[in-house]
Amino acid sequence: VRGTWRDSYPYSAISVYALHPMYLNVEAIGELKNRKKYLTQKDKLNAGRFVDYEAVNKYKWTYIKELYKTCAKETFASKDYADFYGRNRFWLDTYAVFCFLRDKYQTSDFSEWGRESVWSNRIIEEYCSSTAPDYDKVAIYFFVQYHLHKQLHEAVNYAHGLGVAIKGDIPIGVNPKSADVWEHPSLFDRSGSAGAPPDYFSKTGQIWGFPIYNWSEMEKDGYTWWRDRFQCMSHCFDAYRIDHILGFFRIFRVPSDVEMGLLGQFDPALPLSAEEIRKWGITLDESDFCRPHINGWMLDELFGKQSASVKKKYLKRIGDDSYALKENVSTQAKIAALFGEPKSEEEKNIRTGLMYLVCQVYFVEDCHRKGFYHPRISLDQSLAFRIADDGLKNALRNLYEYFYYHRHEEFWKEQAVKKLELLTRCTNMMVCGEDLGMVPGCVPSVMRDLGILSLEIQRMPKEMYVEFGSLERMPRMSVCTTSTHDMSTMRQWWRENRTSTQNYFNNELKQYGEAPESCEPWICQLIVERHLASPAVWVILPLQDWLSIDANVRCADYENERINNPSDPDNYWRYRMHLSIEKLLERADFNKMVKTIISNNGR
């Protein structure tokens, strides 16, 4: 999208079908003229501790363009290519033209493409015609996708030949400036962004930047866009994971003008009228529902020594100890525009504090219906809640419990079943769901009834008031794992919270005494073995956690093992194995140990 390392985020793709050119094995396509130079560049980039996203893509495209000149004619004349193009033309033409226009206009924001900003069959046919002046600039994307898909199928067939099943991933969102949104604008609502409420990963919630699905429009043709996507995946994969399956029940929508998920709301939902809110004993005037509630204590809490100057510059007194934000900082968008990129730590603290003040509301107004409201997410953790009197606190707490844990159960169940019942049956792939976060009570039964495997992580238990989940009681129909790409690895987690680590060492691993400072290989092996012994039908562990069981194989620096940090919007997806597959295969002792551990646990 941007042509920089920020494009390394794989869950914001410009096509739900296309494979990333970064993964193309250019050596397998044809002979390279400057092979010596290529190998030198390859060795240099492969020697890096992390993936250099920009350099890798720059060099690969250099060779792709060279190979296109010498190999395209032969590729396009082959029957295999003709079969591939015929099966995939429904998405490939649009993708290729999208990429060409993105390069032509130097932006993926198709609203800036002039007459081509609105997709049409005429535009696609015009650019995909072999007689078009820019045909080669479009066709090179046919060439790349053909070879990527060919190489993927070769790898899948190799794995199948060894009895290995392949599991794919279905991201919940798409980039708002993607080929899919360009071609199917009616299927997406870009007035807000998909995200997640405050959770284990982020105390202020997450904003993913994906458009909201227009499910009512998708339903009109039986969710064709989704069915095509799933069926395309089935050509390569035996199973798939639905990323954030909760999004099929309801998505957490964050307005486009805010920077914190605290001001988001679930969509679809059954919002509350002012009259209904008052029936819960909340006597606030309706004008106070969505107004930030601010007092002097709150300002001292957020700004400390800067409180007096912040009060003078950005707030106005509206009562004895009550304040309102001045107009120029009344929304998070205005605050962001005013401060830009903070020049000092002091500016950064003030900017963040003002952002928090905007969130000190009891309700947010429904995005579809004026005069209807949602209790603000994580309300009982807010500063506004802390300054409320006991009567208001109790009323808000009771309403919050009802709204988020009872009111929507049947409604959200109905929303999910009508989508997932159809989609999970349109292929023969096994279906797994990533069901982490603020999980509605109806989710487990829907997944169970539809045969969708849940995701179970011991240090993220789904039971209330439990520090660690019970491996012995993991559901049979589940995928059990030690961590995910969004989490710290076992070795990193071990150092995050000494109290938690000690409890785990004594109570879960049944070890006596003080827990070692680091997660030593024998501890990692014990954790892995306990997970493999769980009843879960699948135990899929991150490579980093597998490698951690051997002191001679594990990465020397555990801090380099993490892939993604969801609380960091600027996270650079650049993890790479610290040793090659070839080197790993040479580690006979390690491979024998892995095989023994797996077989000893009946897997």
XYZ file of C-alpha atoms in Angstrom:
603
model
C 0.000 0.000 0.000
C 2.680 2.502 1.051
C 5.684 0.741 -0.457
C 7.466 0.864 2.923
C 8.088 -1.484 5.848
C 4.623 -0.553 7.166
C 3.210 -2.847 4.476
C 4.747 -5.748 6.402
C 1.477 -6.031 8.370
C -0.048 -9.167 6.763
C -3.587 -8.650 8.059
C -4.127 -5.558 5.911
C -3.746 -7.039 2.452
C -4.721 -5.339 -0.821
C -6.336 -8.588 -1.996
C -7.855 -11.540 -0.156
C -6.731 -13.816 -3.000
C -3.304 -12.621 -4.135
C -0.077 -13.960 -2.645
C 2.664 -11.540 -1.635
C 5.456 -11.193 -4.255
C 7.950 -11.257 -1.379
C 7.531 -15.040 -1.166
C 8.335 -15.711 -4.808
C 11.313 -17.999 -5.442
C 12.729 -16.143 -8.436
C 15.445 -18.757 -8.971
C 12.799 -21.397 -9.718
C 11.289 -19.424 -12.606
C 14.188 -19.097 -14.998
C 17.840 -18.281 -15.425
C 19.016 -14.994 -13.952
C 21.426 -12.940 -16.029
C 23.209 -11.499 -13.027
C 23.127 -14.621 -10.898
C 26.372 -13.825 -9.071
C 25.079 -10.398 -8.047
C 21.747 -11.937 -7.043
C 23.409 -14.547 -4.804
C 25.525 -11.858 -3.149
C 22.418 -9.812 -2.365
C 20.560 -12.909 -1.228
C 23.326 -13.959 1.183
C 23.575 -10.450 2.594
C 19.834 -10.147 3.235
C 19.566 -13.672 4.628
C 22.352 -12.932 7.090
C 20.328 -10.222 8.799
C 18.846 -10.791 12.238
C 15.490 -9.541 10.979
C 13.732 -9.409 7.619
C 14.499 -6.203 5.716
C 11.067 -5.904 4.150
C 11.822 -2.965 1.867
C 15.177 -4.255 0.594
C 13.878 -7.777 -0.062
C 10.934 -6.513 -2.107
C 13.056 -3.988 -3.985
C 15.560 -6.611 -5.087
C 12.957 -9.254 -5.879
C 11.103 -6.869 -8.152
C 14.354 -6.118 -9.968
C 14.648 -9.791 -10.872
C 10.928 -10.268 -11.445
C 11.025 -7.597 -14.150
C 14.057 -9.261 -15.708
C 12.390 -12.689 -15.668
C 9.183 -11.282 -17.114
C 11.061 -10.089 -20.196
C 12.640 -13.493 -20.800
C 10.019 -15.942 -19.489
C 6.571 -14.328 -19.835
C 5.944 -15.451 -23.407
C 6.634 -19.093 -22.566
C 4.625 -18.870 -19.317
C 1.560 -17.349 -20.979
C 1.648 -19.954 -23.760
C 1.494 -22.899 -21.360
C -1.674 -24.883 -20.698
C -1.002 -24.749 -16.958
C -1.085 -20.946 -17.042
C -4.261 -20.969 -19.154
C -5.938 -23.216 -16.551
C -4.752 -20.990 -13.697
C -5.926 -17.810 -15.402
C -9.306 -19.323 -16.240
C -9.933 -20.383 -12.625
C -8.740 -17.142 -11.081
C -9.669 -14.477 -13.597
C -12.619 -13.372 -11.441
C -10.166 -11.749 -9.000
C -6.864 -11.690 -10.884
C -7.839 -9.114 -13.512
C -9.017 -6.610 -10.923
C -5.968 -7.217 -8.727
C -3.526 -6.697 -11.600
C -5.224 -3.505 -12.803
C -5.396 -2.250 -9.208
C -1.643 -2.759 -8.795
C -0.915 -1.044 -12.112
C -3.069 1.970 -11.215
C -1.566 2.115 -7.732
C 1.882 2.356 -9.317
C 0.697 4.797 -11.968
C -0.844 7.226 -9.470
C 1.696 6.486 -6.716
C -1.067 5.803 -4.225
C -3.399 2.952 -3.335
C -6.102 5.475 -2.413
C -8.312 4.846 -5.429
C -10.388 7.951 -4.681
C -7.422 9.855 -6.179
C -7.407 7.916 -9.459
C -9.594 10.313 -11.439
C -11.840 8.523 -13.928
C -10.557 5.177 -12.653
C -11.501 5.835 -9.034
C -14.733 3.886 -9.547
C -14.277 0.256 -10.624
C -16.012 -0.909 -13.796
C -15.825 -3.861 -16.181
C -14.901 -1.413 -18.915
C -11.748 -0.301 -17.058
C -10.719 -3.889 -16.347
C -11.265 -5.054 -19.932
C -9.463 -2.003 -21.319
C -6.285 -2.588 -19.314
C -6.339 -6.398 -19.560
C -6.520 -6.371 -23.337
C -3.306 -7.748 -24.850
C -3.342 -4.806 -27.284
C -3.468 -2.155 -24.517
C -0.425 0.195 -24.460
C 0.271 -0.676 -20.811
C -0.573 -4.363 -21.063
C 2.858 -5.577 -19.902
C 2.643 -3.390 -16.794
C -0.600 -5.182 -15.929
C 0.324 -8.662 -17.134
C 3.442 -8.792 -14.987
C 1.081 -9.245 -12.035
C -0.561 -12.213 -13.818
C 2.936 -13.629 -14.256
C 3.902 -13.159 -10.602
C 0.663 -14.559 -9.188
C 0.799 -17.594 -11.460
C 4.301 -18.513 -10.293
C 3.476 -17.788 -6.639
C 0.411 -20.033 -6.736
C 2.330 -22.698 -8.666
C 5.104 -22.703 -6.072
C 2.617 -22.798 -3.201
C 0.822 -25.785 -4.717
C 4.142 -27.565 -5.200
C 4.956 -27.016 -1.514
C 1.492 -28.211 -0.457
C 1.744 -31.325 -2.608
C 5.176 -32.064 -1.129
C 3.758 -31.755 2.394
C 0.769 -33.927 1.531
C 3.147 -36.545 0.199
C 4.689 -36.711 3.667
C 1.303 -36.936 5.380
C 1.373 -33.309 6.558
C -1.839 -31.273 6.560
C -1.700 -27.541 5.817
C -3.666 -24.966 7.772
C -4.382 -21.501 6.343
C -5.593 -18.240 7.826
C -8.654 -16.091 7.058
C -8.029 -12.519 8.297
C -11.167 -10.798 9.557
C -10.465 -7.527 7.719
C -9.243 -6.058 4.458
C -7.371 -2.857 3.749
C -9.776 0.034 3.044
C -7.620 0.875 0.011
C -7.653 -2.619 -1.444
C -8.676 -4.193 -4.734
C -11.616 -5.825 -2.921
C -13.031 -2.522 -1.661
C -12.384 -0.843 -5.032
C -14.374 -3.536 -6.848
C -17.087 -4.119 -4.215
C -17.608 -0.786 -2.384
C -21.177 -1.640 -1.403
C -19.933 -4.572 0.690
C -17.884 -2.335 2.998
C -18.686 0.525 5.371
C -15.705 2.872 5.645
C -17.323 5.342 8.046
C -15.679 3.544 10.950
C -12.858 1.127 11.647
C -12.925 -2.431 12.959
C -10.990 -3.012 16.145
C -11.102 -4.676 19.536
C -12.224 -3.533 22.980
C -9.645 -3.217 25.784
C -8.123 -6.615 26.513
C -4.973 -8.538 27.385
C -3.158 -6.846 24.495
C -4.193 -3.197 24.926
C -5.838 -1.310 27.797
C -7.263 1.348 25.464
C -8.531 -1.075 22.819
C -7.235 -1.657 19.321
C -7.982 0.163 16.074
C -7.179 -2.037 13.087
C -8.048 0.358 10.282
C -10.244 -2.180 8.446
C -13.641 -1.147 7.049
C -16.769 -2.661 8.603
C -18.481 -5.381 6.581
C -21.896 -4.465 5.224
C -23.412 -7.819 6.158
C -26.943 -6.942 5.021
C -25.623 -6.257 1.505
C -23.503 -9.427 1.537
C -26.527 -11.473 2.565
C -28.432 -10.496 -0.606
C -26.390 -12.853 -2.805
C -25.761 -15.506 -0.172
C -22.375 -14.125 0.910
C -20.813 -14.827 -2.486
C -17.714 -12.726 -1.687
C -17.018 -14.885 1.368
C -17.871 -18.201 -0.316
C -15.546 -17.455 -3.230
C -12.816 -16.607 -0.761
C -13.237 -19.817 1.250
C -13.432 -21.989 -1.850
C -10.266 -20.434 -3.236
C -8.507 -21.229 0.067
C -9.645 -24.854 -0.170
C -7.437 -25.395 -3.231
C -4.367 -25.080 -0.993
C -5.407 -25.826 2.556
C -6.866 -28.706 4.534
C -7.954 -26.527 7.445
C -8.204 -22.834 8.180
C -8.339 -20.472 11.113
C -10.968 -17.732 11.130
C -9.135 -14.751 12.568
C -11.293 -12.992 15.212
C -14.340 -15.203 14.718
C -16.150 -12.880 17.146
C -16.451 -10.489 14.209
C -19.074 -12.791 12.697
C -21.182 -12.272 15.828
C -20.486 -8.537 16.115
C -17.539 -6.318 15.308
C -16.142 -3.625 17.554
C -16.581 -0.425 15.565
C -14.412 2.602 16.322
C -15.377 6.008 14.832
C -12.962 7.262 12.193
C -12.209 10.449 14.172
C -10.936 8.819 17.384
C -7.592 7.323 18.352
C -8.609 5.124 21.281
C -10.833 2.078 21.141
C -12.409 3.159 24.439
C -14.930 5.169 22.404
C -15.959 2.241 20.213
C -19.154 0.172 20.205
C -20.293 -3.252 19.071
C -22.051 -3.418 15.710
C -24.667 -4.718 15.146
C -26.171 -4.097 18.561
C -29.375 -3.263 20.403
C -28.651 0.222 21.798
C -30.486 1.734 24.753
C -32.932 4.626 24.604
C -32.674 7.405 27.188
C -35.932 6.197 28.706
C -34.595 2.664 29.090
C -31.384 3.961 30.685
C -33.383 5.903 33.286
C -35.310 2.735 34.209
C -31.999 1.438 35.566
C -31.899 4.268 38.086
C -29.579 6.550 36.142
C -30.972 10.049 36.584
C -28.399 11.921 34.508
C -29.680 14.418 31.992
C -29.375 13.007 28.461
C -26.930 15.806 27.598
C -24.586 14.341 30.227
C -24.576 10.805 28.789
C -21.773 11.434 26.300
C -20.160 14.475 27.940
C -16.690 13.927 29.473
C -16.931 14.161 33.258
C -13.814 15.897 34.557
C -12.804 17.171 38.008
C -9.661 18.468 39.645
C -8.594 15.114 41.079
C -8.740 13.592 37.611
C -6.522 16.354 36.200
C -3.963 15.844 38.955
C -4.064 12.092 38.323
C -3.388 12.465 34.598
C -1.077 15.492 34.457
C 0.623 15.744 37.860
C 2.779 18.902 38.010
C 1.448 19.965 34.615
C -2.143 19.995 35.904
C -2.400 23.749 36.549
C -1.058 24.771 33.130
C -3.217 22.159 31.333
C -6.277 23.379 33.233
C -5.582 26.974 32.205
C -4.762 26.258 28.562
C -7.157 23.462 27.578
C -10.111 23.442 29.999
C -12.893 25.706 31.204
C -14.576 25.590 34.600
C -18.293 24.694 34.481
C -18.881 24.125 38.218
C -17.223 24.203 41.636
C -14.964 21.278 40.744
C -16.120 20.436 37.263
C -14.430 21.151 33.954
C -15.062 20.851 30.226
C -12.579 20.635 27.379
C -12.213 23.782 25.315
C -13.537 23.560 21.769
C -10.104 23.187 20.135
C -9.462 19.958 22.111
C -13.047 18.665 22.411
C -12.422 15.576 20.243
C -9.485 13.242 19.759
C -9.253 14.288 16.111
C -8.829 17.925 17.156
C -6.198 16.971 19.739
C -4.267 14.958 17.162
C -4.385 17.877 14.700
C -3.324 20.394 17.345
C -0.328 18.460 18.662
C 0.790 16.616 15.552
C 3.885 14.622 16.450
C 4.796 15.675 20.028
C 8.234 17.316 20.206
C 8.925 16.437 23.831
C 7.934 13.933 26.507
C 5.938 16.683 28.200
C 3.913 17.351 25.031
C 3.368 13.624 24.585
C 2.028 13.279 28.129
C -0.329 16.222 27.686
C -1.571 14.903 24.343
C -2.222 11.434 25.807
C -3.886 12.883 28.893
C -6.251 15.030 26.843
C -7.115 11.977 24.731
C -8.044 10.136 27.952
C -10.206 13.056 29.080
C -12.282 12.775 25.914
C -12.972 9.142 26.901
C -14.348 10.017 30.356
C -17.948 9.515 29.322
C -20.613 7.137 30.623
C -22.167 6.375 27.229
C -21.376 6.610 23.514
C -24.125 7.367 21.023
C -25.107 4.613 18.614
C -23.504 5.006 15.172
C -26.780 4.242 13.373
C -29.507 5.736 15.601
C -29.358 9.157 17.228
C -30.727 9.256 20.755
C -29.714 5.633 21.447
C -26.688 4.678 23.504
C -24.103 2.070 24.516
C -22.419 2.079 27.950
C -18.801 3.063 27.327
C -16.633 -0.023 27.076
C -14.568 -0.783 30.230
C -16.655 1.819 32.004
C -15.796 0.587 35.510
C -12.092 1.145 34.744
C -12.620 4.782 33.761
C -11.736 7.834 35.815
C -15.283 9.139 35.253
C -16.650 6.044 36.977
C -14.330 6.550 39.939
C -15.665 10.071 40.577
C -19.332 9.023 40.386
C -21.318 8.707 43.635
C -22.101 5.226 44.945
C -25.680 5.239 43.680
C -24.643 6.108 40.144
C -21.801 3.572 40.250
C -24.153 0.745 41.196
C -26.694 1.704 38.530
C -24.022 1.971 35.828
C -22.430 -1.304 36.878
C -25.747 -3.173 36.733
C -26.674 -1.717 33.353
C -23.212 -2.499 31.949
C -23.474 -6.127 33.085
C -26.899 -6.480 31.491
C -25.957 -4.739 28.229
C -22.722 -6.577 27.475
C -23.407 -10.008 28.965
C -27.164 -10.629 28.621
C -28.995 -8.265 26.274
C -27.415 -9.430 23.027
C -26.950 -13.180 23.485
C -29.736 -14.402 21.209
C -29.314 -11.470 18.820
C -25.587 -12.043 18.306
C -26.109 -15.800 18.072
C -28.593 -15.259 15.250
C -26.172 -12.899 13.450
C -23.360 -15.480 13.556
C -25.331 -18.616 12.703
C -26.846 -17.250 9.489
C -23.335 -16.452 8.190
C -21.189 -19.240 9.601
C -23.645 -22.077 8.959
C -23.412 -21.390 5.232
C -19.730 -20.489 5.037
C -18.355 -23.400 7.056
C -20.200 -25.841 4.797
C -19.103 -24.424 1.451
C -15.782 -26.346 1.610
C -14.464 -29.565 3.143
C -11.763 -27.796 5.140
C -11.622 -28.212 8.901
C -12.579 -24.919 10.572
C -10.849 -23.372 13.573
C -11.886 -20.105 15.210
C -9.730 -17.574 17.040
C -12.170 -16.835 19.864
C -10.067 -14.665 22.176
C -11.049 -11.374 23.779
C -14.406 -10.229 25.148
C -16.302 -13.394 24.236
C -20.136 -13.336 24.264
C -21.697 -16.238 26.142
C -23.312 -17.606 22.967
C -19.995 -18.145 21.149
C -18.979 -21.583 22.538
C -22.344 -23.205 21.739
C -22.413 -21.808 18.189
C -18.871 -23.023 17.524
C -19.645 -26.413 19.027
C -22.856 -26.839 17.004
C -21.074 -25.908 13.756
C -18.027 -28.073 14.469
C -15.619 -25.116 14.717
C -12.554 -25.748 16.871
C -11.852 -23.150 19.560
C -8.442 -21.684 20.432
C -7.168 -22.408 23.931
C -4.206 -20.666 25.571
C -3.417 -21.571 29.157
C -2.210 -18.106 30.173
C -5.343 -16.522 28.656
C -8.075 -18.536 30.418
C -11.680 -18.054 29.379
C -12.933 -18.679 32.902
C -13.434 -15.669 35.157
C -11.102 -15.153 38.128
C -8.701 -17.898 37.040
C -5.027 -17.123 36.507
C -4.250 -20.139 34.315
C -6.481 -22.440 32.336
C -6.530 -26.153 33.039
C -4.682 -28.100 30.330
C -6.348 -31.287 31.546
C -9.794 -29.791 30.846
C -9.126 -28.277 27.446
C -12.063 -29.006 25.088
C -11.540 -31.936 22.748
C -12.696 -29.791 19.799
C -9.977 -27.175 20.173
C -6.535 -26.040 19.114
C -4.281 -25.766 22.146
C -1.175 -23.581 22.024
C 1.411 -21.920 24.249
C 1.235 -18.536 22.492
C 0.276 -16.826 19.237
C 1.912 -14.371 16.861
C 0.234 -11.555 18.828
C 1.771 -12.602 22.141
C 5.124 -12.826 23.819
C 6.812 -16.213 23.441
C 7.193 -18.570 26.418
C 10.661 -17.263 27.238
C 9.544 -13.633 27.016
C 6.402 -14.235 29.069
C 8.443 -15.922 31.796
C 10.162 -12.599 32.523
C 7.090 -10.324 32.288
C 5.611 -10.833 35.744
C 7.640 -12.499 38.458
C 4.609 -13.219 40.657
C 2.728 -14.898 37.814
C 5.812 -16.895 36.812
C 6.308 -18.120 40.369
C 2.668 -19.174 40.631
C 2.925 -21.042 37.337
C 6.171 -22.748 38.361
C 4.754 -23.991 41.663
C 1.075 -24.559 40.913
C 0.995 -25.576 37.250
C 4.388 -27.219 36.719
C 4.317 -28.657 40.284
C 7.904 -27.585 40.966
C 9.189 -26.660 44.415
C 11.131 -23.610 45.460
C 11.916 -20.395 43.664
C 11.338 -20.240 39.922
C 14.479 -19.720 37.813
C 14.926 -16.197 36.499
C 14.815 -17.390 32.896
C 12.698 -20.058 31.230
C 15.374 -22.723 31.018
C 15.231 -25.473 28.356
C 13.980 -28.123 30.790
C 11.139 -25.835 31.834
C 10.220 -25.137 28.213
C 10.251 -28.860 27.495
C 8.005 -29.531 30.476
C 5.536 -26.855 29.306
C 5.519 -28.262 25.772
C 4.969 -31.823 27.020
C 2.078 -30.738 29.255
C 0.391 -29.030 26.306
C 0.858 -32.083 24.089
C -0.774 -34.207 26.794
C -3.941 -32.088 26.762
C -7.181 -33.564 25.309
C -7.246 -30.953 22.506
C -7.515 -32.560 19.075
C -4.766 -30.245 17.811
C -1.733 -28.846 19.621
C -0.013 -26.298 17.385
C 2.937 -24.519 18.967
C 4.916 -21.547 17.639
C 8.304 -22.467 16.217
C 10.030 -20.232 18.773
C 8.530 -22.259 21.629
C 9.568 -25.539 20.032
C 13.140 -24.338 19.588
C 13.274 -23.140 23.199
C 13.461 -26.704 24.544
C 17.079 -27.108 23.375
C 19.859 -24.849 24.697
C 21.894 -25.413 21.535
C 19.049 -24.599 19.154
C 17.090 -21.808 20.845
C 17.691 -18.194 19.829
C 20.476 -16.597 21.870
C 18.412 -13.429 22.398
C 14.866 -14.201 23.511
C 13.848 -10.585 22.921
C 14.095 -11.183 19.151
C 11.425 -13.890 19.182
C 8.209 -11.860 19.211
C 6.340 -11.362 15.926
C 3.642 -8.785 16.712
C 2.625 -6.428 19.494
C -1.053 -5.490 18.911
C -0.825 -2.491 21.244
C 1.810 -0.944 18.958
C 0.264 0.457 15.739
C 3.789 0.824 14.318
C 4.852 -2.768 14.934
C 7.256 -3.967 12.232
C 6.496 -7.562 11.207
C 10.080 -8.685 10.597
C 10.693 -11.815 12.670
C 12.827 -14.458 11.022
C 14.205 -17.788 12.171
C 17.687 -17.372 13.611
C 18.788 -20.504 11.785
C 17.795 -21.840 8.380
C 15.622 -24.889 7.728
C 18.710 -26.620 6.339
C 20.636 -25.955 9.562
C 17.685 -27.080 11.660
C 17.485 -30.366 9.764
C 21.121 -31.008 10.655
C 20.325 -30.856 14.393
C 19.773 -34.589 14.763
C 19.541 -34.573 18.583
C 16.924 -31.838 18.597
C 14.818 -33.471 15.893
C 14.972 -36.817 17.650
C 13.893 -35.168 20.907
C 10.919 -33.479 19.217
C 9.853 -36.744 17.614
C 10.128 -38.587 20.939
C 8.157 -35.938 22.860
C 5.387 -36.016 20.275
C 5.111 -39.818 20.114
C 5.296 -40.197 23.907
C 2.199 -38.034 24.148
C 0.244 -40.030 21.595
C 0.437 -37.468 18.811
